[in-house]
Coordinates of C-alpha atoms in Angstrom, one line a residue:
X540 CA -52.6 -20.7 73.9
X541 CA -54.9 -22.0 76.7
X542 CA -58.3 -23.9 75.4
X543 CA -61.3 -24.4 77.4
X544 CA -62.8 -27.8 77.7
X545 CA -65.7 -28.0 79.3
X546 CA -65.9 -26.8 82.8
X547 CA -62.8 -25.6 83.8
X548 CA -61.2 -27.0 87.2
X549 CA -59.3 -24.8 89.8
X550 CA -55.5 -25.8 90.1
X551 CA -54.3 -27.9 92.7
X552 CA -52.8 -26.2 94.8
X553 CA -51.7 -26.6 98.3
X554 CA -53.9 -24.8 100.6
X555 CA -54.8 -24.7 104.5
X556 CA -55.6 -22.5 107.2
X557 CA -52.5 -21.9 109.8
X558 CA -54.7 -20.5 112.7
X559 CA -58.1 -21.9 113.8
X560 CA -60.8 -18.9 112.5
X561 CA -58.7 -19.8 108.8
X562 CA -59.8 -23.4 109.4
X563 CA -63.2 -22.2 110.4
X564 CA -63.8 -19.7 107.8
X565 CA -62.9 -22.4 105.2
X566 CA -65.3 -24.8 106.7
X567 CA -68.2 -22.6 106.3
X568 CA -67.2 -21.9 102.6
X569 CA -67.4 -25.5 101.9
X570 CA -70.1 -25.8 103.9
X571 CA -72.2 -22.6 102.4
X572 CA -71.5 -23.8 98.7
X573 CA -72.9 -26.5 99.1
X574 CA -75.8 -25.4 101.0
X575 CA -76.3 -22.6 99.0
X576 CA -77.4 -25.0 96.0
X577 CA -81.2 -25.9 95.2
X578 CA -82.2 -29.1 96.1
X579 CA -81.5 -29.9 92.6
X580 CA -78.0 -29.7 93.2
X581 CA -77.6 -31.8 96.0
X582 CA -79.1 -35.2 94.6
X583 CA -76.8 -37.6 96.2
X584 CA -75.6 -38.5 100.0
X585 CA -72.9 -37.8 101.7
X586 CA -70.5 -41.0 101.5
X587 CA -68.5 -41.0 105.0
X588 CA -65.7 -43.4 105.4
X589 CA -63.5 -43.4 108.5
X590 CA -60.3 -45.5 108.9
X591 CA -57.4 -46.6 111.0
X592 CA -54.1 -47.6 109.9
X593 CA -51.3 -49.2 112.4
X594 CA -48.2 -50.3 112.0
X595 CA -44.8 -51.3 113.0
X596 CA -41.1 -50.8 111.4
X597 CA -37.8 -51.7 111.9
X598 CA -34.8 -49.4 110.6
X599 CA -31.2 -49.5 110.9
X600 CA -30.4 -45.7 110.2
X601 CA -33.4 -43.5 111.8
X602 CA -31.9 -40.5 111.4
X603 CA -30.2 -41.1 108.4
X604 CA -26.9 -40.3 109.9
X605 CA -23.1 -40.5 108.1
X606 CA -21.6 -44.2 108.5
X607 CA -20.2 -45.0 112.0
X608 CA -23.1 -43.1 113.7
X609 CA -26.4 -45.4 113.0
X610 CA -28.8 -45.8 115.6
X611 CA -31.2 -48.7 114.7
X612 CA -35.2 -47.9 116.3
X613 CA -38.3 -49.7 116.7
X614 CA -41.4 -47.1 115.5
X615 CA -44.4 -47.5 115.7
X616 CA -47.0 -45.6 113.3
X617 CA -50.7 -44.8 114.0
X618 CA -52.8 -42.9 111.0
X619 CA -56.2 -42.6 111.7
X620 CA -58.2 -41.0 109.0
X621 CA -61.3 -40.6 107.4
X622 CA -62.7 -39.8 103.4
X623 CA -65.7 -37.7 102.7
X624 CA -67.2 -37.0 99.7
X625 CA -70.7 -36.3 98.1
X626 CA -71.0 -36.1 93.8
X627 CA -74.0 -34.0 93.4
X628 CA -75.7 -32.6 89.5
X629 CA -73.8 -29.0 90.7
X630 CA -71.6 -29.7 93.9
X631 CA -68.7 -31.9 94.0
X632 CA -67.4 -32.1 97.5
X633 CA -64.2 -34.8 98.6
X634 CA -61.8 -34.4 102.0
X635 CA -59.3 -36.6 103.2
X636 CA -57.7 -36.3 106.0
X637 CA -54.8 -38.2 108.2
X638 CA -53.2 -38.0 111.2
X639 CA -49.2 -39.6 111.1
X640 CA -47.9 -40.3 114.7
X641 CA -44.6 -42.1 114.6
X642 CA -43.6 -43.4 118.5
X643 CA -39.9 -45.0 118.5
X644 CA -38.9 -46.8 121.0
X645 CA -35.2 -45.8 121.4
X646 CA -35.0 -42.2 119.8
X647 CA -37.8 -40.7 121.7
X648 CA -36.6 -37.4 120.0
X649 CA -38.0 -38.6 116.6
X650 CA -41.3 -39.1 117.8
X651 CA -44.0 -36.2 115.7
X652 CA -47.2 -35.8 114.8
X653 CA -48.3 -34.6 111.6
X654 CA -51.3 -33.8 109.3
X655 CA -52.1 -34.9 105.8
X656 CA -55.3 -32.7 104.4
X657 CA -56.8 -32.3 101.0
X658 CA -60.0 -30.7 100.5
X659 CA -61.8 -29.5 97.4
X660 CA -65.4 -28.5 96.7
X661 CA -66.6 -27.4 93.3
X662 CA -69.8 -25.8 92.9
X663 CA -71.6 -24.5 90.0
X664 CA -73.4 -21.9 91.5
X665 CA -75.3 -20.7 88.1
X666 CA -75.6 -23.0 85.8
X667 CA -72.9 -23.1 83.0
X668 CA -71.5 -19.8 83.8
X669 CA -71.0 -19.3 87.6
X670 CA -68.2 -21.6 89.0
X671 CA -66.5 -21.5 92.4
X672 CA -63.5 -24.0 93.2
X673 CA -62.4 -23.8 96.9
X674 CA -59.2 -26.0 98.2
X675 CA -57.4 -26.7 101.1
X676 CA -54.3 -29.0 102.1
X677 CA -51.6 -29.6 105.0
X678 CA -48.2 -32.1 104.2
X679 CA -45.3 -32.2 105.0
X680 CA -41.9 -31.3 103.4
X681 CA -38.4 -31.6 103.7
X682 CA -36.8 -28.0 105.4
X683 CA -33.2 -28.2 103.5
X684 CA -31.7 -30.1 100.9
X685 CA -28.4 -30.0 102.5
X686 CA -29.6 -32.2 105.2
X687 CA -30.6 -35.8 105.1
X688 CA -34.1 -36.1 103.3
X689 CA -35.4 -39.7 102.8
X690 CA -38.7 -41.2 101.0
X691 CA -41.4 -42.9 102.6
X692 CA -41.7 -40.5 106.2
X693 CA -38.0 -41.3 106.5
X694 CA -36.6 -37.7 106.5
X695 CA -35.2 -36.9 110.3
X696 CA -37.5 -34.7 112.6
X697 CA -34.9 -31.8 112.3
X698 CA -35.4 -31.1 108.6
X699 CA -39.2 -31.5 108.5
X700 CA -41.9 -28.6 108.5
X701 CA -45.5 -28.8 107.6
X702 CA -47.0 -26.4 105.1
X703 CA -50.6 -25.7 105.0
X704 CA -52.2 -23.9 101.8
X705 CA -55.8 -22.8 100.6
X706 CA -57.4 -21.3 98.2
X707 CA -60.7 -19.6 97.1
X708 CA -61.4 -19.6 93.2
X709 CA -64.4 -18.2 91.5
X710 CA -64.8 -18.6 87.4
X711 CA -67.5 -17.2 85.5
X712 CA -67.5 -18.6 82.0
X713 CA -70.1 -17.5 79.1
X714 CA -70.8 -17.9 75.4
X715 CA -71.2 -15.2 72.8
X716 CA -73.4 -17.4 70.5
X717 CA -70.8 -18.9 68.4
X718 CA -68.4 -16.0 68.2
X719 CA -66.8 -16.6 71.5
X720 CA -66.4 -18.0 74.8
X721 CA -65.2 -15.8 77.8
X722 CA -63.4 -17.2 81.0
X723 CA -63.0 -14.6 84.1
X724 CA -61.3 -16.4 87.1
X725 CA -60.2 -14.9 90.3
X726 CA -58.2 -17.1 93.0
X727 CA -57.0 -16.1 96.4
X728 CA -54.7 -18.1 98.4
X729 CA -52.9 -18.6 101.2
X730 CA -50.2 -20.4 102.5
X731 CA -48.7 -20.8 105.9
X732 CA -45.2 -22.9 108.1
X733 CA -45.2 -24.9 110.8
X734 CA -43.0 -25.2 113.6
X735 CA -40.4 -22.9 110.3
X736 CA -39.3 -19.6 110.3
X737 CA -40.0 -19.2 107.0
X738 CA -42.3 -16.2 106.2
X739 CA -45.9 -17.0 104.8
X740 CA -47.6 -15.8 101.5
X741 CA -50.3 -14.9 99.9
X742 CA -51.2 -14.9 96.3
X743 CA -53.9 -12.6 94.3
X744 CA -54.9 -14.1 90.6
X745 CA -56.8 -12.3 88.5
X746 CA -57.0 -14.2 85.0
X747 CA -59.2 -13.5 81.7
X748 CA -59.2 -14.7 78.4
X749 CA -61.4 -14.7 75.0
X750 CA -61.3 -18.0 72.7
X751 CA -63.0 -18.0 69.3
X752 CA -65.8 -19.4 68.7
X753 CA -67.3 -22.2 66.2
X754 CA -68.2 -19.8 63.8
X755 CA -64.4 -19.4 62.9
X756 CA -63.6 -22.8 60.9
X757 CA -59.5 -22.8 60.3
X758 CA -58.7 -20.0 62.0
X759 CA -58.9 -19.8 65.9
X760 CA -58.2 -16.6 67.7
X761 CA -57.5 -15.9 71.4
X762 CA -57.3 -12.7 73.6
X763 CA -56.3 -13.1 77.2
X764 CA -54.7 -11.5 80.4
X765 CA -53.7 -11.8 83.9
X766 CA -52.5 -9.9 87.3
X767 CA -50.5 -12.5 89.7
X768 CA -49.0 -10.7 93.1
X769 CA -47.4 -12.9 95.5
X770 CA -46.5 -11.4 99.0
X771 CA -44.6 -12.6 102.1
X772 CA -45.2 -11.6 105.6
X773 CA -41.5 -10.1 106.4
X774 CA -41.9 -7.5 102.9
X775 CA -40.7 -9.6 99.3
X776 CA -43.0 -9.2 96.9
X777 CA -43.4 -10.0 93.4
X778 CA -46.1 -8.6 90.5
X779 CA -46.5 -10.4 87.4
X780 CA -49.1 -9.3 84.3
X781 CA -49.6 -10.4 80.9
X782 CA -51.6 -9.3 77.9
X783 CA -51.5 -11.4 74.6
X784 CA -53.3 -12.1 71.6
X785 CA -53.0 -15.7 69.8
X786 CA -53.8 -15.9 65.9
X787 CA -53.8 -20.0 64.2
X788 CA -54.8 -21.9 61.2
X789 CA -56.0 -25.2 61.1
X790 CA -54.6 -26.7 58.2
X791 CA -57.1 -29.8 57.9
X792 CA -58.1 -31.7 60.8
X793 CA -54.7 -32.9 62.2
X794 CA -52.1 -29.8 61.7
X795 CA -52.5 -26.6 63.4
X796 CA -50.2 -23.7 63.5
X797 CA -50.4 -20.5 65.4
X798 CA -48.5 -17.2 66.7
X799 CA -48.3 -15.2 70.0
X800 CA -48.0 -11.5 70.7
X801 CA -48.1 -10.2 73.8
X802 CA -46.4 -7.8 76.4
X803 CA -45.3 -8.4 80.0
X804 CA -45.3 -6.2 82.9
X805 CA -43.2 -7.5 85.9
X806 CA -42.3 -5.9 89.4
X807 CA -39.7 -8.5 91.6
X808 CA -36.6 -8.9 92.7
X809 CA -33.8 -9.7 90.3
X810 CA -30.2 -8.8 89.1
X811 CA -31.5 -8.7 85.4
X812 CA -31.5 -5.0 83.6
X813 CA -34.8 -5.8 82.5
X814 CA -37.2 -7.6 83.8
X815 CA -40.6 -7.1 81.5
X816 CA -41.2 -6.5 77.8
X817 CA -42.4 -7.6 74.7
X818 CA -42.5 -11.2 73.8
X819 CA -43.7 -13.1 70.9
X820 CA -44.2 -17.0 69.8
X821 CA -44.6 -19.0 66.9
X822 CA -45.7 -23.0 67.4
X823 CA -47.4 -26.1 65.7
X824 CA -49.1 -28.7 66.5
X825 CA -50.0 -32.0 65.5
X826 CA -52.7 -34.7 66.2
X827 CA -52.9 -37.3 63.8
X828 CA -55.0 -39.5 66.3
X829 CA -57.4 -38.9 68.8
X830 CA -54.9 -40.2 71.4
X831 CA -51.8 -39.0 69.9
X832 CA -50.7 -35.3 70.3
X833 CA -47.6 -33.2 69.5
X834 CA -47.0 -29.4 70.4
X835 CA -44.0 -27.2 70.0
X836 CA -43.1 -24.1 70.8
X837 CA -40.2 -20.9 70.2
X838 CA -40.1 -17.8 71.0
X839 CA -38.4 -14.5 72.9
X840 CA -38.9 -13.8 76.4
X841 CA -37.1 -11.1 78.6
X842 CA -34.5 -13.7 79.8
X843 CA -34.0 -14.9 76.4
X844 CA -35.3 -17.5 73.8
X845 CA -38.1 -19.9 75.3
X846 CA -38.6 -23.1 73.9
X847 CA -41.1 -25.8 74.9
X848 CA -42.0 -29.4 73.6
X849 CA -45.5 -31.7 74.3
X850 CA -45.5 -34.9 72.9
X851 CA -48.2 -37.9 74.3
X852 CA -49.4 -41.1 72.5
X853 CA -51.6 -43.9 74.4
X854 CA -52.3 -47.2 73.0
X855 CA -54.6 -49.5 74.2
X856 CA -51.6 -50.8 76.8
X857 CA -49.1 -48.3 76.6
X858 CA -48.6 -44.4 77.2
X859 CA -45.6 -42.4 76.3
X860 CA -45.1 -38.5 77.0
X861 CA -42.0 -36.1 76.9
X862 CA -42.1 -32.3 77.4
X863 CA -40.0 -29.8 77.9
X864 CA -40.5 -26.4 79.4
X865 CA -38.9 -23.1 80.6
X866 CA -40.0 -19.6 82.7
X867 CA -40.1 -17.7 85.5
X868 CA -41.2 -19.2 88.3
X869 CA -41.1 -19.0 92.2
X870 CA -41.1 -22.2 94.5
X871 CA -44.3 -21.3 96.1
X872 CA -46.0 -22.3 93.1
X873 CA -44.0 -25.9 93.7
X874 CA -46.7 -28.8 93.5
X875 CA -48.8 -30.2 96.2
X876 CA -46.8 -33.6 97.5
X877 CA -43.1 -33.5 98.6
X878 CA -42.0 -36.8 96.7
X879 CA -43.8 -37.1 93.8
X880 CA -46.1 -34.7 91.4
X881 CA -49.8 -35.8 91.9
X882 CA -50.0 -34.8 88.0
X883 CA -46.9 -37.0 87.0
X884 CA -48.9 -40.1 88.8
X885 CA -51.7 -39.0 86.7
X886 CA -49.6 -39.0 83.5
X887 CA -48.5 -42.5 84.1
X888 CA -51.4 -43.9 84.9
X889 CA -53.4 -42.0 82.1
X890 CA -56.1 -40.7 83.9
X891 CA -56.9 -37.0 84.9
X892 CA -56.1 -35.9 88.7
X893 CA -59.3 -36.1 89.5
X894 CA -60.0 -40.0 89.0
X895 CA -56.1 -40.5 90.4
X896 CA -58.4 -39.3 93.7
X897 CA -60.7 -41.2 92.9
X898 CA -59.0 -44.8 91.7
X899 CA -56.2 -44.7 95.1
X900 CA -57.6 -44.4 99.0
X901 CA -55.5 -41.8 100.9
X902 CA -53.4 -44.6 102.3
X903 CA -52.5 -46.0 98.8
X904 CA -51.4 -42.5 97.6
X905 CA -48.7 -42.7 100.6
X906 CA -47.5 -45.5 99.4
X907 CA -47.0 -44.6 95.7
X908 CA -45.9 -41.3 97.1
X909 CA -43.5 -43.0 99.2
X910 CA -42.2 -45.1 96.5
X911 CA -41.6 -42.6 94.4
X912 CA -38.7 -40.1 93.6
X913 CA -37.5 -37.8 96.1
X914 CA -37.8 -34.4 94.4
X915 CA -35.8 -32.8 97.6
X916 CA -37.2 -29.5 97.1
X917 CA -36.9 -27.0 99.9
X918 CA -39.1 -24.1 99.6
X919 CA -37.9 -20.8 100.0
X920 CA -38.7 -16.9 99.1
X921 CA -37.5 -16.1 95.2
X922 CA -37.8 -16.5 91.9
X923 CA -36.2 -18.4 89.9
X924 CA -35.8 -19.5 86.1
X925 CA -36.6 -23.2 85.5
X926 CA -35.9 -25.4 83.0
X927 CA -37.8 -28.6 82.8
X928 CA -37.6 -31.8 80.8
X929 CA -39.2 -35.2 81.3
X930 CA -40.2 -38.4 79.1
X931 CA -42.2 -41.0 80.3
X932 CA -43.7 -44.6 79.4
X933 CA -46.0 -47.0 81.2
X934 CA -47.3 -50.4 79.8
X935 CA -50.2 -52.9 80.9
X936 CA -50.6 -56.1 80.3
X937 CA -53.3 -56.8 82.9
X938 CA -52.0 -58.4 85.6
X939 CA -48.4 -56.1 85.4
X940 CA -47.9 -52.5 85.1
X941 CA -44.4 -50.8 84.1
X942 CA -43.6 -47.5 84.3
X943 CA -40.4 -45.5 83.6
X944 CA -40.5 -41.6 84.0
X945 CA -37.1 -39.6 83.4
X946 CA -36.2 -36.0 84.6
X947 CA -33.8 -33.3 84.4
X948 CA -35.0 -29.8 85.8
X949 CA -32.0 -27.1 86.1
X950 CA -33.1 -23.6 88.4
X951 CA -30.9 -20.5 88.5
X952 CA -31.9 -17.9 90.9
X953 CA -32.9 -14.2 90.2
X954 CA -31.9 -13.1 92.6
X955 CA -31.7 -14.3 96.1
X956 CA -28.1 -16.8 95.9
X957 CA -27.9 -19.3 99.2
X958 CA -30.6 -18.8 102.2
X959 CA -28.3 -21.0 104.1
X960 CA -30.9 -24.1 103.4
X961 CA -29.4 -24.9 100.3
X962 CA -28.0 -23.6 97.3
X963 CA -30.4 -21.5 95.1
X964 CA -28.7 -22.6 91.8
X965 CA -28.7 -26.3 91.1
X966 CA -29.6 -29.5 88.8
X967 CA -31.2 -32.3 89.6
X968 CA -31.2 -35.3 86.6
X969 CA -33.3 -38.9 87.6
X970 CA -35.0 -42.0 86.7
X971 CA -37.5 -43.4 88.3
X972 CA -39.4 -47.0 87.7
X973 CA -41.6 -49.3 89.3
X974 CA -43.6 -52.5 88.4
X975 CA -46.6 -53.5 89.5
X976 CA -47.8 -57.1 89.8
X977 CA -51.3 -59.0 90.5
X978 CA -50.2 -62.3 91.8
X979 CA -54.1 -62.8 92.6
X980 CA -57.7 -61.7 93.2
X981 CA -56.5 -60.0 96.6
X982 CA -52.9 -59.8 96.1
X983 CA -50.5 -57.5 94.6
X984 CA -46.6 -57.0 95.1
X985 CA -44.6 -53.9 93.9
X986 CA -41.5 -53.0 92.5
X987 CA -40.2 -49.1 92.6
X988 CA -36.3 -47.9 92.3
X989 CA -34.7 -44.6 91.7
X990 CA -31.9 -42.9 91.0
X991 CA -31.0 -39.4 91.3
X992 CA -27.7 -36.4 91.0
X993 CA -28.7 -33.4 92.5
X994 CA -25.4 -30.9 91.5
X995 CA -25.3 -27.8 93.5
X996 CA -23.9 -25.1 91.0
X997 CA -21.3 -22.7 92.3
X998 CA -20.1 -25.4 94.8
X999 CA -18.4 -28.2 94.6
X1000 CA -21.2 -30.1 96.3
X1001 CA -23.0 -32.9 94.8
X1002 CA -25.2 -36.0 95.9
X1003 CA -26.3 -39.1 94.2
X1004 CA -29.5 -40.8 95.7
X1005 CA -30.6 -44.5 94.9
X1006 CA -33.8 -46.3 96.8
X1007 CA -35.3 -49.4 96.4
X1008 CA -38.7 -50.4 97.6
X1009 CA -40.6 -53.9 97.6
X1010 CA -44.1 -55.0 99.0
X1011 CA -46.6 -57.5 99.3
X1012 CA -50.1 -55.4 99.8
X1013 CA -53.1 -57.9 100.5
X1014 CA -56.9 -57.4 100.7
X1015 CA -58.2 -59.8 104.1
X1016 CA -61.9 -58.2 103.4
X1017 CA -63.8 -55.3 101.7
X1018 CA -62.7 -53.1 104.7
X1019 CA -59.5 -54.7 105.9
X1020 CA -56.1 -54.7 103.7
X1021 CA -52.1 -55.0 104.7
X1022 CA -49.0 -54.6 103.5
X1023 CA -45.4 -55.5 104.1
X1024 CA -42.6 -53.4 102.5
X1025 CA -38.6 -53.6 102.6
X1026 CA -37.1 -50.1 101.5
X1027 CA -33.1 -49.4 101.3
X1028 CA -32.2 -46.0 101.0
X1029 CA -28.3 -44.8 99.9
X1030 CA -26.9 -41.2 99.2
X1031 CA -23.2 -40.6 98.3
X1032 CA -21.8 -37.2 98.2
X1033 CA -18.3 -35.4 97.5
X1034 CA -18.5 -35.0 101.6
X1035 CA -18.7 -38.0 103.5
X1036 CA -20.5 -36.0 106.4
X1037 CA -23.7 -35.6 103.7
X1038 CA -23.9 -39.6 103.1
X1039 CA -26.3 -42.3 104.4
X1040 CA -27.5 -45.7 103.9
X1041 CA -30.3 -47.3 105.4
X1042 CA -33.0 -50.2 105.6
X1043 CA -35.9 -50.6 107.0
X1044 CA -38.9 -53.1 107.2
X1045 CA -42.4 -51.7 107.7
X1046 CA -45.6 -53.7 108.2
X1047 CA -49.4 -51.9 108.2
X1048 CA -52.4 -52.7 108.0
X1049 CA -55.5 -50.7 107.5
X1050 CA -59.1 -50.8 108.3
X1051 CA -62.5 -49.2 107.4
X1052 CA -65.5 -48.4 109.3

């Protein structure tokens, strides 16, 4: 059962145009929704914040080639960027952008350019009840898991892609005295390759849902809907709808317990009999404490029993959280940043993804990106079941921060079994933790390490991946900060053609305008 909070935020999604009348027309939608505000909406100034980053690295292994056939390099690495951003009463408006160029000095072949965009405005065009969320973004991604892929821009030149995605989302949300509260959302996206052959998508959402109102004491009702098509550009498709209705009891203020009924209607492409039907759910949950909260779920799906766990405590130093989930899914609905889930940041650091944008500068989220585990996940067309578990725990003390997150996320194909970029079927299980330390006013060092199997099912093909990454990060001025970072790198594999090791040194240093 979904609740609504407040206003309710657009998804982050990946999102930006491939051809320059997308990039226009997305310009002028920003543009237009915030112009299209009174004057009451637009309060504040625009906050404009341009910036350079330069640096210089030293690696052993730049293109993370099998033992006996390192090439060390000399690269150099320009980013400029900028941040802008205006908060206004109704209009919420934030774009960063940055250019990577990489120049070596031996392995001229290496050298790229990239793009790192994200973009989200969030007007309220009618106050309390007329929404629109519109967001766009450009990364870039590992092609094939089979290949080398490394953390921190490491990955060779051969196995990268870019991959630009946007989105247009309005949400009309009104209140039927206390009875009810309605929630209509419609998003449109888009998302396009670069210098790939994959095929680009588009996505239609069409999303509605009716949650009881205050009037209702213990009990809490909920009707709700949706219509998701997804469509590539050389023919697969997929349709999914839903229709449900969700019937719980409070029993006093901590203890809740609930049951879903619903149907499913799916259209894609799968070696399942069926692929659509009833379902149903039963769950509870529990929160004893304003900061503790525990959900759990069962139930029957089409593909079998569901299950799904949510479990998160915070003290006034500490945060824990584990959860477990499972469900059809396809890996164009994969997350926004190639190494690391902005929302697993978020969960460490206990804030919301929104202030995660707004606590780290575009170059810091590189670097916690980059320190980060390698999720290694190649996109391609299909549709998969996933099944998700993680736990994680971060502490403060004030001048330290820990923080150890642990995965295991198993996908079987429906239908589609080895695209020749890696195999559909496979598990990946990992630990990742870092440590954070303030050694003063202007000075911080950090401490990340992973380790990862990624198990290729069907084959006997199997990596284990282990990083290390150290820096000392220093603020000169207001506008002027560096860092200096040593990373090692290591995968072993059942084939000694698939295994690596490398080190590298990497100094940068940034300034604002």
């Amino acid at each position: 059962m979904s609740t609504n909070q407040g206003r309710v935020r657009a998804t982050h999604r990946k999102e930006a145009p491939a051809r320059n009348d997308r990039a226009i027309c997305l310009i002028a939608v920003l543009g237009g929704c915030t112009l299209a505000l009174p004057a009451s909406g637009l309060a504040t100034e625009w906050d404009f914040t341009p910036r350079v980053t330069v640096g210089v690295e030293a690696t052993d292994n730049v293109r993370l080639a099998p033992r006996g056939q390192e090439d060390a390099d000399l690269i150099g690495h320009a980013r400029p960027g900028f941040t802008l951003r205006r908060d206004g009463a109704r209009n919420d408006t934030r774009v960063d952008y940055q250019l990577n160029h990489r120049t070596h000095l031996s392995e001229s072949s290496e050298d790229r350019t990239t793009h790192m965009l994200r973009a989200r405005n969030q007007t309220e065009v009618i106050e309390d009840t007329l929404f629109v969320d519109v967001t766009a973004s450009r990364r870039e991604q590992a092609t094939s898991l089979l290949d080398p892929v490394g953390i921190g821009g490491s990955t060779p030149r051969s196995n990268i892609e870019e991959t630009s995605y946007y989105s247009v989302s309005p949400n009309l949300q009104n209140e039927f005295g206390g009875f009810a509260r309605q929630d209509i959302r419609y998003t449109y996206d888009e998302r396009h390759y670069h210098r790939s052959n994959r095929a680009s998508s588009t996505g239609n959402r069409a999303e509605y849902t009716l949650d009881s109102g205050p009037m209702f004491d213990r009990v809490f009702w909920q009707l709700a809907g949706f219509y998701d098509r997804l469509k590539y550009e050389d023919g697969l498709e997929g349709e999914f709808s839903e229709i449900s209705a969700t019937l719980g009891y409070n029993i006093g203020r901590t203890l809740r317990v609930f049951g879903v009924v619903g149907e499913e209607f799916n259209d894609y492409e799968t070696l399942r009999d069926e692929n659509d039907g009833s379902f149903w759910e039963v769950g509870v949950g529990w929160t004893p404490t304003p900061v503790t909260s525990v959900e759990a779920r069962y139930g029957e799906r089409f593909f079998g029993k569901t299950r799904a766990l949510s479990a998160t405590h915070r003290s006034r130093r500490a945060s824990y959280g584990v959860s477990y989930s499972e469900g059809i899914t396809s890996t164009r609905d994969r997350r926004d940043f190639q190494f690391f889930d902005v929302s697993q940041l978020a969960e460490l650091e206990g804030m919301t993804i929104e202030e995660v944008f707004d606590q780290y500068t575009f170059e810091e989220l590189q670097l916690l990106f980059a320190s980060a585990l390698v999720t290694q996940e190649a996109l391609i067309e299909g549709f998969y079941l996933t099944r998700s578990a993680r736990a994680n725990w971060r502490y403060d003390t004030g001048l330290s921060v820990f923080g150890v997150t642990a995965y295991q996320t198993r996908r079987e194909a429906e239908f589609q079994i080895g695209e020749g970029l890696f195999e559909d079927d496979n598990r990946r299980t990992g630990v990742i933790a870092f440590w954070e330390l303030t050694l003063g006013p202007r000075t911080t060092t950090e401490l990340s390490s992973g380790v990862s199997r990624t198990e290729f099912l069907g084959t006997d093909r199997e990596d284990d991946f282990f990083y290390l990454r150290a820096s000392l990060n220093r603020q000169f001025a207001p506008d002027l900060r560096g860092s200096l970072s040593y990373r090692y790198q290591q995968r072993d594999s059942n084939s000694q053609l698939n295994e690596y090791r490398e080190n590298s040194i990497l100094a940068l240093i940034t300034k604002e305008f």
